[in-house]
XYZ file of N, CA and C in Angstrom:
372
model
N 0.961 -1.123 -0.095
C -0.047 -0.087 -0.006
C 0.946 1.603 -0.003
N 1.945 1.472 0.781
C 2.812 2.423 1.001
C 3.921 1.882 0.908
N 5.097 2.652 0.802
C 6.684 2.223 0.856
C 7.366 3.504 2.046
N 6.508 3.995 2.546
C 6.849 5.089 3.598
C 7.673 4.892 4.706
N 7.090 3.410 5.320
C 7.731 2.929 6.487
C 7.699 4.101 7.633
N 6.107 4.870 7.435
C 5.908 6.271 8.288
C 4.966 5.828 8.932
N 4.493 6.215 10.575
C 3.270 6.102 11.315
C 2.475 6.857 10.837
N 2.850 7.955 9.924
C 1.537 9.042 9.885
C 0.450 8.310 8.284
N 0.517 7.281 7.722
C 0.013 6.498 6.994
C -1.285 5.689 7.752
N -0.777 5.573 8.963
C -1.287 4.634 10.014
C -2.767 5.826 10.421
N -1.649 6.653 10.888
C -2.909 7.626 11.450
C -3.848 8.526 10.543
N -3.252 8.506 9.055
C -4.175 9.046 8.153
C -5.381 8.311 7.705
N -4.890 6.674 7.947
C -6.571 6.050 8.119
C -7.338 6.115 9.265
N -6.737 6.206 10.275
C -7.481 6.760 11.754
C -8.067 7.554 11.357
N -7.443 8.667 10.786
C -8.217 9.941 11.322
C -9.744 9.968 10.347
N -9.339 8.923 8.588
C -10.261 9.068 8.024
C -11.393 8.132 8.776
N -11.098 7.249 9.253
C -12.364 6.359 9.998
C -12.715 7.078 10.960
N -12.404 8.226 11.852
C -13.325 8.399 12.316
C -13.936 9.654 11.921
N -13.769 10.089 10.500
C -14.585 10.958 10.209
C -15.702 10.404 9.573
N -15.291 9.499 9.381
C -16.441 8.420 8.928
C -17.605 8.326 10.228
N -17.233 8.240 11.164
C -17.585 7.818 12.692
C -18.238 9.017 12.714
N -18.012 10.397 12.788
C -19.034 11.855 12.808
C -19.897 11.781 11.790
N -19.619 11.305 10.422
C -20.515 11.438 9.529
C -21.523 10.236 9.848
N -21.081 9.196 10.377
C -22.243 8.246 10.700
C -23.223 8.795 11.910
N -22.527 9.414 12.868
C -23.269 9.496 14.196
C -24.325 11.566 13.320
N -23.615 11.938 12.492
C -24.443 12.765 12.021
C -25.883 12.550 11.333
N -25.640 11.286 10.544
C -26.935 10.951 9.686
C -28.053 10.584 11.046
N -27.410 10.077 11.786
C -28.083 9.387 12.519
C -28.916 9.995 13.321
N -28.464 10.933 13.507
C -28.949 12.262 14.403
C -29.974 13.071 13.362
N -29.666 13.284 12.595
C -30.131 14.061 11.470
C -31.655 12.801 11.019
N -31.736 11.850 11.177
C -32.654 11.005 10.656
C -33.561 10.790 11.748
N -32.934 10.827 13.399
C -34.175 11.142 14.358
C -34.754 12.148 14.443
N -33.858 13.517 14.196
C -34.546 14.548 14.287
C -36.016 14.576 13.375
N -35.527 14.144 12.360
C -36.526 14.421 10.779
C -37.820 13.627 11.394
N -37.438 12.187 11.729
C -38.738 11.397 12.716
C -39.551 11.860 13.553
N -38.753 12.494 14.657
C -39.283 13.143 15.791
C -39.902 14.255 15.431
N -39.472 14.969 14.451
C -40.423 16.282 13.939
C -41.530 16.157 13.777
N -41.456 14.699 12.212
C -42.763 14.219 11.923
C -44.055 14.249 12.627
N -43.434 13.081 13.966
C -44.672 12.808 15.054
C -44.909 13.827 15.606
N -44.224 15.081 15.800
C -44.844 16.428 16.427
C -45.633 16.868 15.776
N -45.392 17.189 14.558
C -46.517 17.633 13.660
C -47.648 16.836 13.449
N -47.458 15.813 13.528
C -48.559 14.734 13.220
C -49.644 15.236 14.574
N -49.144 15.320 15.895
C -49.568 15.173 17.246
C -50.202 16.486 17.524
N -49.561 17.654 16.545
C -50.221 18.680 16.615
C -51.737 18.989 16.084
N -51.624 18.163 14.736
C -52.752 18.292 13.601
C -53.847 16.754 13.928
N -53.693 15.808 14.788
C -54.005 14.542 14.907
C -55.398 15.458 16.282
N -56.422 14.460 15.834
C -57.471 14.562 16.345
C -56.968 13.805 18.038
N -57.687 14.412 19.175
C -57.513 13.512 20.425
C -58.085 12.001 20.375
N -58.822 11.643 19.462
C -59.459 10.252 19.979
C -59.016 9.339 18.455
N -58.097 10.175 17.791
C -57.497 9.354 16.419
C -56.116 8.795 16.305
N -56.305 7.388 16.485
C -54.228 7.112 16.366
C -53.532 7.948 15.978
N -52.555 8.074 16.062
C -51.381 8.639 15.522
C -51.024 8.075 14.078
N -50.651 8.662 12.922
C -50.503 7.862 11.432
C -48.621 7.969 11.635
N -48.096 7.338 11.029
C -46.838 7.601 10.406
C -46.745 8.097 9.326
N -46.146 9.268 8.927
C -46.022 9.706 7.563
C -44.642 9.295 6.787
N -44.848 10.185 5.941
C -43.136 10.165 5.002
C -42.012 10.252 6.091
N -42.037 11.223 6.873
C -40.940 11.447 7.817
C -40.693 10.606 8.698
N -41.547 10.025 8.842
C -41.016 8.323 9.452
C -40.233 7.539 8.759
N -40.397 7.398 7.409
C -39.253 6.676 6.908
C -38.402 7.002 6.334
N -38.382 8.495 6.130
C -37.125 9.233 5.576
C -36.099 9.506 6.787
N -36.565 9.566 8.113
C -36.258 9.603 9.410
C -35.186 8.246 9.581
N -36.190 7.164 9.085
C -35.465 5.664 9.782
C -34.766 5.515 8.519
N -34.945 5.517 7.506
C -33.875 5.501 6.124
C -32.307 6.224 6.695
N -32.643 7.726 6.982
C -31.278 8.053 7.557
C -30.325 7.418 8.824
N -31.083 6.897 9.668
C -30.502 6.051 11.099
C -29.929 4.871 10.200
N -30.589 4.294 9.319
C -30.046 2.881 8.692
C -29.002 3.349 7.914
N -28.861 4.461 7.357
C -27.868 4.817 6.351
C -26.217 5.357 7.198
N -26.720 5.900 8.546
C -25.605 6.107 9.343
C -25.093 4.771 9.973
N -25.938 3.979 10.321
C -25.517 2.527 10.751
C -24.283 2.253 9.341
N -25.030 2.069 8.156
C -24.317 1.405 7.282
C -22.893 2.539 7.316
N -23.087 3.792 7.595
C -21.526 4.599 7.268
C -20.761 4.257 7.932
N -21.176 3.816 9.040
C -20.335 3.225 10.408
C -19.558 1.830 10.112
N -20.309 0.637 9.561
C -20.066 -0.578 9.271
C -18.521 -0.591 8.509
N -19.504 -0.117 7.034
C -18.332 -0.058 6.250
C -16.881 0.295 6.340
N -16.781 1.534 6.934
C -15.470 2.132 6.981
C -14.894 1.148 7.941
N -15.388 0.644 8.871
C -14.772 -0.148 9.951
C -14.135 -1.377 9.324
N -14.699 -1.821 8.074
C -14.291 -3.174 7.556
C -13.197 -2.568 6.490
N -13.767 -1.683 6.108
C -12.283 -0.810 5.000
C -10.772 -0.781 5.899
N -11.013 -0.035 7.324
C -10.004 0.476 8.208
C -9.116 -0.960 8.374
N -9.699 -2.094 8.519
C -9.034 -3.550 9.122
C -8.213 -3.853 7.760
N -8.704 -3.679 6.475
C -8.250 -3.925 5.298
C -7.125 -3.336 5.261
N -6.897 -1.958 5.094
C -5.654 -1.012 5.114
C -4.698 -1.273 6.340
N -5.083 -2.080 7.730
C -4.158 -2.407 8.329
C -3.558 -3.709 8.150
N -4.128 -4.544 7.252
C -3.653 -5.779 7.017
C -2.483 -5.367 5.948
N -2.801 -4.509 5.294
C -1.609 -4.038 4.055
C -0.388 -3.421 4.586
N -0.515 -2.508 5.733
C 0.503 -1.921 6.298
C 1.366 -2.514 7.028
N 2.801 -1.970 6.621
C 4.039 -2.663 7.694
C 4.191 -2.542 8.804
N 4.443 -3.233 9.839
C 5.192 -3.261 11.151
C 5.500 -1.842 11.099
N 6.421 -1.775 10.803
C 6.552 -0.246 11.067
C 6.024 1.205 10.787
N 4.761 0.714 10.382
C 4.144 1.578 9.840
C 2.918 1.755 11.355
N 3.032 0.913 12.084
C 1.905 1.219 13.182
C 3.122 0.956 14.452
N 2.579 1.897 14.715
C 2.984 2.619 16.565
C 3.384 1.115 17.642
N 4.339 1.155 17.935
C 4.514 -0.242 19.094
C 3.382 0.460 20.037
N 2.639 -0.471 20.551
C 1.729 -0.836 21.593
C 0.617 0.550 21.408
N 0.340 0.832 20.447
C -0.669 1.370 20.351
C -2.071 -0.104 19.910
N -2.923 0.589 20.765
C -4.364 -0.076 20.315
C -5.124 0.055 19.214
N -4.609 -0.998 18.083
C -5.390 -0.324 16.830
C -7.114 -0.437 16.709
N -7.301 -1.769 17.665
C -8.838 -1.776 17.697
C -9.984 -0.825 17.909
N -9.244 -0.169 18.456
C -10.334 0.625 19.564
C -11.224 1.456 18.539
N -10.846 2.002 17.143
C -11.446 2.767 15.925
C -12.536 2.089 15.444
N -12.195 0.499 15.150
C -13.428 -0.055 14.591
C -14.155 -0.711 15.611
N -13.664 -0.662 17.151
C -14.924 -0.937 17.618
C -15.928 0.148 18.005
N -15.589 1.084 18.144
C -16.367 2.307 18.501
C -17.233 2.728 17.108
N -16.648 2.425 15.682
C -17.943 2.256 14.689
C -18.551 1.141 14.707
N -18.222 0.284 14.993
C -19.109 -1.377 14.896
C -20.535 -0.723 16.161
N -19.836 -0.548 17.479
C -20.933 0.087 18.847
C -21.977 1.154 18.362
N -21.350 2.275 17.581
C -22.063 3.446 16.696
C -22.937 2.371 15.580
N -22.422 1.503 15.057
C -23.561 0.601 14.239
C -24.695 0.351 15.077
N -24.488 -0.492 16.064
C -25.181 -1.195 16.499
C -25.904 -0.532 17.436
N -25.744 0.838 18.019
C -26.578 1.772 18.634
C -27.869 2.395 17.758
N -27.291 2.913 16.233
C -28.476 3.202 15.149
C -29.028 2.037 14.781
N -28.808 0.785 14.851
C -29.591 -0.408 14.436
C -30.812 -0.380 15.509
N -29.936 -0.617 16.996
C -30.914 -0.464 17.741
C -31.953 0.590 18.502
N -31.727 1.895 17.405
C -32.577 2.747 17.426
C -33.640 2.370 16.450
N -32.939 2.413 15.170
C -34.417 2.262 14.050
C -35.518 1.120 14.748
N -34.563 -0.313 15.399
C -35.436 -1.286 15.763
C -36.738 -0.689 16.884
N -36.115 0.005 17.530
C -36.794 1.023 18.799
C -38.237 1.925 18.140
N -37.819 2.874 17.170
C -38.568 3.337 16.343
C -39.728 2.839 15.674
N -39.306 1.459 15.031
C -40.559 0.394 14.451
C -41.086 -0.065 15.145
N -40.957 -0.402 16.770
C -41.105 -1.028 17.369
C -42.586 -0.107 17.947
N -42.074 1.531 18.038
C -43.048 1.982 19.107
C -44.241 2.752 17.991
N -43.813 2.525 16.491
C -44.722 3.317 15.701
C -45.717 1.853 15.743
N -45.356 0.873 15.954
C -46.425 -0.469 15.943
C -47.238 -0.268 17.172
N -47.235 -0.101 18.062
C -48.028 0.156 19.155
C -49.060 1.327 19.099
């Protein structure tokens, strides 16, 4: 992958992974806001005896949340692929290289859990 024998290559890959983490969190947060805003508007407009209807904002918000989860899983796998191609001298000694992918997978899991929660709550 590189011939620099320099740890900056590893740190560049890690910075890219963390930028994908921020992107996935932003997508999930935006999806949650879109979904909840649609619920808020529906609550204001609906009659008191009428059950709440989930509209287009629910599905758009849910799509953003799932897109954010996918935007967290893919880069974690890509980062692991980059690590396999690096030379040992490009990875600093004693550096825990699994933290970034673990965080991304945890973010993906929490995003999927949020999507399941929203779907289940819409069915009640």
